[in-house]
Amino acid sequence: MSKARGAEEVAAVDEVFRALAHESRRQILMVIQFRGGEMTAGQIADRFACAWPTTTRHLKVLEESRLLVVEKRGRVRVYRLAKERLLSVTQGWLAWFAPGADL
Amino acid sequence: MSKARGAEEVAAVDEVFRALAHESRRQILMVIQFRGGEMTAGQIADRFACAWPTTTRHLKVLEESRLLVVEKRGRVRVYRLAKERLLSVTQGWLAWFAPGADL
DNA sequence: AATATATTTAGCAGTTCTGCTCAATATAAA
DNA sequence: TTTATATTGAGCAGAACTGCTAAATATATT
């Protein structure tokens, strides 16, 4: 049986793959992963050569694609990696190509 | 032990994720997959609403990222899906986030 | 309240991407 | 060799993306 793929899921795949298209955004996800799954905007921005507002915008793209979830804590913003979404959306799409693909 | 990640692999990841960023290109890969792994440029272009040269360019992006391999046969060009590269490059990157990630 | 800290928003310039139309090329068939 | 078929290339316009600087906002500290 093939899994139903509604417009919502198609949109999710699009948002996620679009977000993953930029090297800096992929690096942001990795940095957060290596640092235990969450980091503040400042900790993230400090690790990149580009200007802080540039990182802010990458963070926004990641947040809009729901690969990151943000939480305000006092004056910092903590970004948490939505690892489950990252894996389920990408692997979900890639499954169409997997050896035992569900055709 | 973490896998060594040379500039080449980083470039491969970038090319592949960039190629996967566009919905039409993802659809092209799926269409070829469902049709058994290879199709001519014309068969592919016929399945899309956009103008043929537009599809041609998407095919070029996919070929440059080596997700498709092209072969000239008489006056047609057969595009073959490089499923192994698709899976190895994407899963290779995603593995950093997998449950038992090799940190 | 004044100041410092953390982060985002606004807005601009340059680049890249997408899709189109109108050729151009290459091979096959008549 | 003329004509039809299959496909790509050139070049343009508009949209989207990226990165920057300067300014705004929001919270904490003094």
PDB file of C-alpha atoms (C1' of nucleotides) in Angstrom:
ATOM      1  CA  MET A   1       0.000   0.000   0.000  1.00  0.00           C
ATOM      2  CA  SER A   2       1.352   3.377  -0.817  1.00  0.00           C
ATOM      3  CA  LYS A   3       1.128   6.086   1.766  1.00  0.00           C
ATOM      4  CA  ALA A   4      -1.320   8.869   0.928  1.00  0.00           C
ATOM      5  CA  ARG A   5       0.468  12.094   0.050  1.00  0.00           C
ATOM      6  CA  GLY A   6      -1.718  15.108   0.593  1.00  0.00           C
ATOM      7  CA  ALA A   7      -0.946  18.669  -0.372  1.00  0.00           C
ATOM      8  CA  GLU A   8       0.256  19.242   3.160  1.00  0.00           C
ATOM      9  CA  GLU A   9       2.915  16.609   2.917  1.00  0.00           C
ATOM     10  CA  VAL A  10       3.998  17.842  -0.497  1.00  0.00           C
ATOM     11  CA  ALA A  11       4.331  21.325   0.984  1.00  0.00           C
ATOM     12  CA  ALA A  12       6.325  19.958   3.902  1.00  0.00           C
ATOM     13  CA  VAL A  13       8.725  18.199   1.552  1.00  0.00           C
ATOM     14  CA  ASP A  14       9.114  21.380  -0.440  1.00  0.00           C
ATOM     15  CA  GLU A  15       9.787  23.569   2.589  1.00  0.00           C
ATOM     16  CA  VAL A  16      12.251  21.131   4.054  1.00  0.00           C
ATOM     17  CA  PHE A  17      14.247  20.476   0.901  1.00  0.00           C
ATOM     18  CA  ARG A  18      14.264  24.164   0.132  1.00  0.00           C
ATOM     19  CA  ALA A  19      15.616  24.905   3.592  1.00  0.00           C
ATOM     20  CA  LEU A  20      18.283  22.230   3.197  1.00  0.00           C
ATOM     21  CA  ALA A  21      19.462  23.680  -0.095  1.00  0.00           C
ATOM     22  CA  HIS A  22      21.847  26.145   1.497  1.00  0.00           C
ATOM     23  CA  GLU A  23      25.151  25.050   2.967  1.00  0.00           C
ATOM     24  CA  SER A  24      24.958  27.500   5.871  1.00  0.00           C
ATOM     25  CA  ARG A  25      21.554  26.210   6.867  1.00  0.00           C
ATOM     26  CA  ARG A  26      22.745  22.626   6.784  1.00  0.00           C
ATOM     27  CA  GLN A  27      25.694  23.666   8.919  1.00  0.00           C
ATOM     28  CA  ILE A  28      23.420  25.392  11.403  1.00  0.00           C
ATOM     29  CA  LEU A  29      21.475  22.176  11.841  1.00  0.00           C
ATOM     30  CA  MET A  30      24.676  20.214  12.363  1.00  0.00           C
ATOM     31  CA  VAL A  31      26.103  22.664  14.847  1.00  0.00           C
ATOM     32  CA  ILE A  32      22.944  22.485  16.910  1.00  0.00           C
ATOM     33  CA  GLN A  33      22.963  18.716  16.709  1.00  0.00           C
ATOM     34  CA  PHE A  34      26.567  18.502  17.909  1.00  0.00           C
ATOM     35  CA  ARG A  35      25.869  20.910  20.716  1.00  0.00           C
ATOM     36  CA  GLY A  36      23.142  18.692  22.094  1.00  0.00           C
ATOM     37  CA  GLY A  37      20.076  19.813  20.187  1.00  0.00           C
ATOM     38  CA  GLU A  38      19.622  23.385  21.282  1.00  0.00           C
ATOM     39  CA  MET A  39      21.525  26.654  21.129  1.00  0.00           C
ATOM     40  CA  THR A  40      20.749  30.330  21.394  1.00  0.00           C
ATOM     41  CA  ALA A  41      20.743  32.551  18.323  1.00  0.00           C
ATOM     42  CA  GLY A  42      23.909  34.219  19.533  1.00  0.00           C
ATOM     43  CA  GLN A  43      25.804  30.991  20.059  1.00  0.00           C
ATOM     44  CA  ILE A  44      24.865  29.970  16.553  1.00  0.00           C
ATOM     45  CA  ALA A  45      25.683  33.315  14.954  1.00  0.00           C
ATOM     46  CA  ASP A  46      29.083  33.382  16.668  1.00  0.00           C
ATOM     47  CA  ARG A  47      30.072  30.215  14.868  1.00  0.00           C
ATOM     48  CA  PHE A  48      29.547  31.675  11.407  1.00  0.00           C
ATOM     49  CA  ALA A  49      31.616  34.145   9.465  1.00  0.00           C
ATOM     50  CA  CYS A  50      28.655  36.016   8.027  1.00  0.00           C
ATOM     51  CA  ALA A  51      26.968  38.979   9.660  1.00  0.00           C
ATOM     52  CA  TRP A  52      24.550  38.248  12.432  1.00  0.00           C
ATOM     53  CA  PRO A  53      21.438  39.386  10.547  1.00  0.00           C
ATOM     54  CA  THR A  54      22.341  36.977   7.777  1.00  0.00           C
ATOM     55  CA  THR A  55      22.330  34.108  10.240  1.00  0.00           C
ATOM     56  CA  THR A  56      19.081  35.410  11.690  1.00  0.00           C
ATOM     57  CA  ARG A  57      17.485  35.069   8.300  1.00  0.00           C
ATOM     58  CA  HIS A  58      18.765  31.539   7.836  1.00  0.00           C
ATOM     59  CA  LEU A  59      17.323  30.733  11.229  1.00  0.00           C
ATOM     60  CA  LYS A  60      14.004  32.127  10.111  1.00  0.00           C
ATOM     61  CA  VAL A  61      13.965  29.925   7.017  1.00  0.00           C
ATOM     62  CA  LEU A  62      14.726  26.915   9.194  1.00  0.00           C
ATOM     63  CA  GLU A  63      12.034  27.914  11.630  1.00  0.00           C
ATOM     64  CA  GLU A  64       9.484  28.402   8.860  1.00  0.00           C
ATOM     65  CA  SER A  65      10.256  24.972   7.527  1.00  0.00           C
ATOM     66  CA  ARG A  66       9.803  23.746  11.108  1.00  0.00           C
ATOM     67  CA  LEU A  67      13.242  22.176  11.196  1.00  0.00           C
ATOM     68  CA  LEU A  68      13.929  24.434  14.159  1.00  0.00           C
ATOM     69  CA  VAL A  69      11.594  25.396  16.958  1.00  0.00           C
ATOM     70  CA  VAL A  70      12.269  28.597  18.813  1.00  0.00           C
ATOM     71  CA  GLU A  71      11.572  29.449  22.416  1.00  0.00           C
ATOM     72  CA  LYS A  72      12.079  32.831  24.038  1.00  0.00           C
ATOM     73  CA  ARG A  73      13.849  32.668  27.358  1.00  0.00           C
ATOM     74  CA  GLY A  74      14.378  36.081  28.793  1.00  0.00           C
ATOM     75  CA  ARG A  75      16.378  37.985  26.275  1.00  0.00           C
ATOM     76  CA  VAL A  76      17.783  35.025  24.445  1.00  0.00           C
ATOM     77  CA  ARG A  77      16.085  32.847  21.886  1.00  0.00           C
ATOM     78  CA  VAL A  78      16.774  29.182  22.071  1.00  0.00           C
ATOM     79  CA  TYR A  79      16.557  27.237  18.853  1.00  0.00           C
ATOM     80  CA  ARG A  80      15.870  23.555  19.156  1.00  0.00           C
ATOM     81  CA  LEU A  81      16.455  21.072  16.391  1.00  0.00           C
ATOM     82  CA  ALA A  82      13.335  19.251  15.195  1.00  0.00           C
ATOM     83  CA  LYS A  83      15.327  16.166  14.378  1.00  0.00           C
ATOM     84  CA  GLU A  84      12.265  14.015  14.023  1.00  0.00           C
ATOM     85  CA  ARG A  85      10.813  16.259  11.356  1.00  0.00           C
ATOM     86  CA  LEU A  86      14.120  16.491   9.540  1.00  0.00           C
ATOM     87  CA  LEU A  87      14.369  12.728   9.363  1.00  0.00           C
ATOM     88  CA  SER A  88      10.738  11.895   8.744  1.00  0.00           C
ATOM     89  CA  VAL A  89      10.232  14.366   5.919  1.00  0.00           C
ATOM     90  CA  THR A  90      13.477  13.646   4.104  1.00  0.00           C
ATOM     91  CA  GLN A  91      13.461   9.902   4.629  1.00  0.00           C
ATOM     92  CA  GLY A  92       9.792   9.849   3.790  1.00  0.00           C
ATOM     93  CA  TRP A  93      10.484  11.290   0.397  1.00  0.00           C
ATOM     94  CA  LEU A  94      13.628   9.246  -0.167  1.00  0.00           C
ATOM     95  CA  ALA A  95      11.729   6.084   0.660  1.00  0.00           C
ATOM     96  CA  TRP A  96      10.282   6.162  -2.846  1.00  0.00           C
ATOM     97  CA  PHE A  97      13.752   5.325  -4.066  1.00  0.00           C
ATOM     98  CA  ALA A  98      14.807   2.871  -1.399  1.00  0.00           C
ATOM     99  CA  PRO A  99      15.611  -0.693  -2.411  1.00  0.00           C
ATOM    100  CA  GLY A 100      12.342  -2.137  -1.159  1.00  0.00           C
ATOM    101  CA  ALA A 101      10.336   0.895  -2.292  1.00  0.00           C
ATOM    102  CA  ASP A 102       6.637   0.729  -1.687  1.00  0.00           C
ATOM    103  CA  LEU A 103       5.481   1.177  -5.276  1.00  0.00           C
TER     104      LEU A 103
ATOM    105  CA  MET B   1      35.009   6.918  14.525  1.00  0.00           C
ATOM    106  CA  SER B   2      33.581   9.616  12.352  1.00  0.00           C
ATOM    107  CA  LYS B   3      33.767   9.299   8.615  1.00  0.00           C
ATOM    108  CA  ALA B   4      36.218  11.686   6.952  1.00  0.00           C
ATOM    109  CA  ARG B   5      34.437  14.393   5.033  1.00  0.00           C
ATOM    110  CA  GLY B   6      36.612  15.910   2.369  1.00  0.00           C
ATOM    111  CA  ALA B   7      35.845  18.946   0.245  1.00  0.00           C
ATOM    112  CA  GLU B   8      34.641  16.596  -2.458  1.00  0.00           C
ATOM    113  CA  GLU B   9      31.978  15.095  -0.294  1.00  0.00           C
ATOM    114  CA  VAL B  10      30.890  18.489   0.955  1.00  0.00           C
ATOM    115  CA  ALA B  11      30.570  19.605  -2.663  1.00  0.00           C
ATOM    116  CA  ALA B  12      28.572  16.507  -3.521  1.00  0.00           C
ATOM    117  CA  VAL B  13      26.169  17.166  -0.665  1.00  0.00           C
ATOM    118  CA  ASP B  14      25.776  20.737  -1.805  1.00  0.00           C
ATOM    119  CA  GLU B  15      25.107  19.835  -5.438  1.00  0.00           C
ATOM    120  CA  VAL B  16      22.638  17.146  -4.512  1.00  0.00           C
ATOM    121  CA  PHE B  17      20.647  19.142  -1.971  1.00  0.00           C
ATOM    122  CA  ARG B  18      20.634  22.105  -4.301  1.00  0.00           C
ATOM    123  CA  ALA B  19      19.282  19.934  -7.091  1.00  0.00           C
ATOM    124  CA  LEU B  20      16.612  18.518  -4.798  1.00  0.00           C
ATOM    125  CA  ALA B  21      15.441  21.973  -3.768  1.00  0.00           C
ATOM    126  CA  HIS B  22      13.050  22.370  -6.691  1.00  0.00           C
ATOM    127  CA  GLU B  23       9.750  20.558  -6.781  1.00  0.00           C
ATOM    128  CA  SER B  24       9.940  19.908 -10.534  1.00  0.00           C
ATOM    129  CA  ARG B  25      13.335  18.294 -10.186  1.00  0.00           C
ATOM    130  CA  ARG B  26      12.134  16.060  -7.401  1.00  0.00           C
ATOM    131  CA  GLN B  27       9.172  15.106  -9.563  1.00  0.00           C
ATOM    132  CA  ILE B  28      11.438  14.305 -12.491  1.00  0.00           C
ATOM    133  CA  LEU B  29      13.374  11.893 -10.323  1.00  0.00           C
ATOM    134  CA  MET B  30      10.181  10.249  -9.133  1.00  0.00           C
ATOM    135  CA  VAL B  31       8.733   9.926 -12.612  1.00  0.00           C
ATOM    136  CA  ILE B  32      11.888   8.234 -13.823  1.00  0.00           C
ATOM    137  CA  GLN B  33      11.873   5.957 -10.802  1.00  0.00           C
ATOM    138  CA  PHE B  34       8.264   4.904 -11.407  1.00  0.00           C
ATOM    139  CA  ARG B  35       8.963   4.314 -15.055  1.00  0.00           C
ATOM    140  CA  GLY B  36      11.668   1.831 -14.254  1.00  0.00           C
ATOM    141  CA  GLY B  37      14.747   3.985 -13.883  1.00  0.00           C
ATOM    142  CA  GLU B  38      15.192   5.452 -17.321  1.00  0.00           C
ATOM    143  CA  MET B  39      13.291   7.680 -19.714  1.00  0.00           C
ATOM    144  CA  THR B  40      14.070   9.838 -22.704  1.00  0.00           C
ATOM    145  CA  ALA B  41      14.091  13.614 -22.427  1.00  0.00           C
ATOM    146  CA  GLY B  42      10.909  13.778 -24.477  1.00  0.00           C
ATOM    147  CA  GLN B  43       9.020  11.312 -22.326  1.00  0.00           C
ATOM    148  CA  ILE B  44       9.979  13.329 -19.301  1.00  0.00           C
ATOM    149  CA  ALA B  45       9.172  16.715 -20.824  1.00  0.00           C
ATOM    150  CA  ASP B  46       5.748  15.478 -21.976  1.00  0.00           C
ATOM    151  CA  ARG B  47       4.783  14.819 -18.381  1.00  0.00           C
ATOM    152  CA  PHE B  48       5.331  18.387 -17.276  1.00  0.00           C
ATOM    153  CA  ALA B  49       3.292  21.489 -17.912  1.00  0.00           C
ATOM    154  CA  CYS B  50       6.250  23.795 -18.419  1.00  0.00           C
ATOM    155  CA  ALA B  51       7.932  24.452 -21.736  1.00  0.00           C
ATOM    156  CA  TRP B  52      10.329  21.838 -22.975  1.00  0.00           C
ATOM    157  CA  PRO B  53      13.462  23.970 -22.646  1.00  0.00           C
ATOM    158  CA  THR B  54      12.560  24.556 -19.026  1.00  0.00           C
ATOM    159  CA  THR B  55      12.540  20.834 -18.397  1.00  0.00           C
ATOM    160  CA  THR B  56      15.786  20.542 -20.336  1.00  0.00           C
ATOM    161  CA  ARG B  57      17.398  22.900 -17.897  1.00  0.00           C
ATOM    162  CA  HIS B  58      16.110  21.001 -14.900  1.00  0.00           C
ATOM    163  CA  LEU B  59      17.544  17.876 -16.476  1.00  0.00           C
ATOM    164  CA  LYS B  60      20.861  19.625 -16.836  1.00  0.00           C
ATOM    165  CA  VAL B  61      20.913  20.562 -13.170  1.00  0.00           C
ATOM    166  CA  LEU B  62      20.143  16.967 -12.255  1.00  0.00           C
ATOM    167  CA  GLU B  63      22.837  15.732 -14.603  1.00  0.00           C
ATOM    168  CA  GLU B  64      25.392  18.159 -13.192  1.00  0.00           C
ATOM    169  CA  SER B  65      24.626  16.963  -9.706  1.00  0.00           C
ATOM    170  CA  ARG B  66      25.056  13.436 -11.089  1.00  0.00           C
ATOM    171  CA  LEU B  67      21.623  12.365  -9.928  1.00  0.00           C
ATOM    172  CA  LEU B  68      20.910  11.571 -13.562  1.00  0.00           C
ATOM    173  CA  VAL B  69      23.245  10.043 -16.104  1.00  0.00           C
ATOM    174  CA  VAL B  70      22.546  10.690 -19.754  1.00  0.00           C
ATOM    175  CA  GLU B  71      23.227   8.472 -22.723  1.00  0.00           C
ATOM    176  CA  LYS B  72      22.689   9.405 -26.365  1.00  0.00           C
ATOM    177  CA  ARG B  73      20.895   6.745 -28.349  1.00  0.00           C
ATOM    178  CA  GLY B  74      20.301   7.816 -31.908  1.00  0.00           C
ATOM    179  CA  ARG B  75      18.325  10.990 -31.730  1.00  0.00           C
ATOM    180  CA  VAL B  76      16.979  10.488 -28.264  1.00  0.00           C
ATOM    181  CA  ARG B  77      18.726  11.051 -24.971  1.00  0.00           C
ATOM    182  CA  VAL B  78      18.049   8.569 -22.265  1.00  0.00           C
ATOM    183  CA  TYR B  79      18.277   9.789 -18.711  1.00  0.00           C
ATOM    184  CA  ARG B  80      18.968   7.192 -16.107  1.00  0.00           C
ATOM    185  CA  LEU B  81      18.395   7.692 -12.418  1.00  0.00           C
ATOM    186  CA  ALA B  82      21.526   7.417 -10.265  1.00  0.00           C
ATOM    187  CA  LYS B  83      19.530   6.064  -7.379  1.00  0.00           C
ATOM    188  CA  GLU B  84      22.600   4.948  -5.493  1.00  0.00           C
ATOM    189  CA  ARG B  85      24.069   8.446  -5.500  1.00  0.00           C
ATOM    190  CA  LEU B  86      20.745   9.969  -4.515  1.00  0.00           C
ATOM    191  CA  LEU B  87      20.495   7.683  -1.535  1.00  0.00           C
ATOM    192  CA  SER B  88      24.125   7.614  -0.480  1.00  0.00           C
ATOM    193  CA  VAL B  89      24.650  11.370  -0.555  1.00  0.00           C
ATOM    194  CA  THR B  90      21.403  12.286   1.163  1.00  0.00           C
ATOM    195  CA  GLN B  91      21.427   9.476   3.699  1.00  0.00           C
ATOM    196  CA  GLY B  92      25.101  10.077   4.281  1.00  0.00           C
ATOM    197  CA  TRP B  93      24.401  13.604   5.368  1.00  0.00           C
ATOM    198  CA  LEU B  94      21.258  12.711   7.286  1.00  0.00           C
ATOM    199  CA  ALA B  95      23.156  10.053   9.174  1.00  0.00           C
ATOM    200  CA  TRP B  96      24.612  12.783  11.391  1.00  0.00           C
ATOM    201  CA  PHE B  97      21.120  13.155  12.804  1.00  0.00           C
ATOM    202  CA  ALA B  98      20.091   9.528  12.943  1.00  0.00           C
ATOM    203  CA  PRO B  99      19.290   8.019  16.318  1.00  0.00           C
ATOM    204  CA  GLY B 100      22.584   6.165  16.635  1.00  0.00           C
ATOM    205  CA  ALA B 101      24.578   8.988  15.064  1.00  0.00           C
ATOM    206  CA  ASP B 102      28.299   8.491  14.882  1.00  0.00           C
ATOM    207  CA  LEU B 103      29.364  11.576  16.853  1.00  0.00           C
TER     208      LEU B 103
ATOM    209  C1'  DA C   1      15.394  55.625  34.395  1.00  0.00           C
ATOM    210  C1'  DA C   2      19.532  54.813  31.904  1.00  0.00           C
ATOM    211  C1'  DT C   3      22.381  51.618  29.863  1.00  0.00           C
ATOM    212  C1'  DA C   4      23.908  47.259  28.130  1.00  0.00           C
ATOM    213  C1'  DT C   5      22.835  42.876  25.871  1.00  0.00           C
ATOM    214  C1'  DA C   6      20.533  39.796  22.590  1.00  0.00           C
ATOM    215  C1'  DT C   7      18.322  39.516  18.551  1.00  0.00           C
ATOM    216  C1'  DT C   8      15.385  40.889  14.794  1.00  0.00           C
ATOM    217  C1'  DT C   9      13.577  44.033  11.083  1.00  0.00           C
ATOM    218  C1'  DA C  10      14.112  47.112   7.135  1.00  0.00           C
ATOM    219  C1'  DG C  11      15.820  48.013   3.062  1.00  0.00           C
ATOM    220  C1'  DC C  12      19.196  47.852  -0.544  1.00  0.00           C
ATOM    221  C1'  DA C  13      22.556  45.753  -4.124  1.00  0.00           C
ATOM    222  C1'  DG C  14      24.203  41.929  -6.453  1.00  0.00           C
ATOM    223  C1'  DT C  15      23.595  37.252  -7.818  1.00  0.00           C
ATOM    224  C1'  DT C  16      21.235  33.184  -8.979  1.00  0.00           C
ATOM    225  C1'  DC C  17      17.054  30.803 -10.421  1.00  0.00           C
ATOM    226  C1'  DT C  18      13.032  29.977 -13.331  1.00  0.00           C
ATOM    227  C1'  DG C  19      10.403  30.020 -17.213  1.00  0.00           C
ATOM    228  C1'  DC C  20       9.593  31.747 -21.687  1.00  0.00           C
ATOM    229  C1'  DT C  21      10.347  32.243 -26.803  1.00  0.00           C
ATOM    230  C1'  DC C  22      12.994  31.741 -30.684  1.00  0.00           C
ATOM    231  C1'  DA C  23      16.545  29.654 -32.875  1.00  0.00           C
ATOM    232  C1'  DA C  24      20.235  26.019 -33.531  1.00  0.00           C
ATOM    233  C1'  DT C  25      21.933  21.233 -33.788  1.00  0.00           C
ATOM    234  C1'  DA C  26      21.859  16.431 -34.578  1.00  0.00           C
ATOM    235  C1'  DT C  27      20.013  12.294 -36.151  1.00  0.00           C
ATOM    236  C1'  DA C  28      16.601   9.626 -38.784  1.00  0.00           C
ATOM    237  C1'  DA C  29      13.415   8.901 -42.538  1.00  0.00           C
ATOM    238  C1'  DA C  30      11.663   9.821 -47.312  1.00  0.00           C
TER     239       DA C  30
ATOM    240  C1'  DT D   1      19.219  15.893 -49.925  1.00  0.00           C
ATOM    241  C1'  DT D   2      15.119  17.493 -48.177  1.00  0.00           C
ATOM    242  C1'  DT D   3      12.178  17.091 -44.433  1.00  0.00           C
ATOM    243  C1'  DA D   4      10.654  15.551 -39.920  1.00  0.00           C
ATOM    244  C1'  DT D   5      11.837  14.457 -35.087  1.00  0.00           C
ATOM    245  C1'  DA D   6      14.197  15.004 -30.718  1.00  0.00           C
ATOM    246  C1'  DT D   7      16.480  17.864 -27.944  1.00  0.00           C
ATOM    247  C1'  DT D   8      19.442  21.560 -26.532  1.00  0.00           C
ATOM    248  C1'  DG D   9      21.258  26.454 -26.494  1.00  0.00           C
ATOM    249  C1'  DA D  10      20.847  31.647 -26.292  1.00  0.00           C
ATOM    250  C1'  DG D  11      19.136  35.297 -24.348  1.00  0.00           C
ATOM    251  C1'  DC D  12      15.741  37.933 -21.825  1.00  0.00           C
ATOM    252  C1'  DA D  13      12.475  39.385 -17.952  1.00  0.00           C
ATOM    253  C1'  DG D  14      10.913  38.744 -13.555  1.00  0.00           C
ATOM    254  C1'  DA D  15      11.160  36.427  -9.117  1.00  0.00           C
ATOM    255  C1'  DA D  16      13.676  34.647  -5.363  1.00  0.00           C
ATOM    256  C1'  DC D  17      17.884  34.377  -2.646  1.00  0.00           C
ATOM    257  C1'  DT D  18      21.949  36.140  -0.046  1.00  0.00           C
ATOM    258  C1'  DG D  19      24.555  39.172   2.430  1.00  0.00           C
ATOM    259  C1'  DC D  20      25.358  43.667   4.065  1.00  0.00           C
ATOM    260  C1'  DT D  21      24.659  47.898   7.083  1.00  0.00           C
ATOM    261  C1'  DA D  22      21.858  50.687   9.924  1.00  0.00           C
ATOM    262  C1'  DA D  23      18.076  50.956  12.890  1.00  0.00           C
ATOM    263  C1'  DA D  24      14.545  49.008  15.855  1.00  0.00           C
ATOM    264  C1'  DT D  25      12.861  46.081  19.672  1.00  0.00           C
ATOM    265  C1'  DA D  26      12.827  43.657  23.876  1.00  0.00           C
ATOM    266  C1'  DT D  27      14.664  42.199  28.091  1.00  0.00           C
ATOM    267  C1'  DA D  28      18.022  42.486  31.818  1.00  0.00           C
ATOM    268  C1'  DT D  29      21.137  45.059  34.806  1.00  0.00           C
ATOM    269  C1'  DT D  30      22.669  49.165  37.335  1.00  0.00           C
TER     270       DT D  30
END
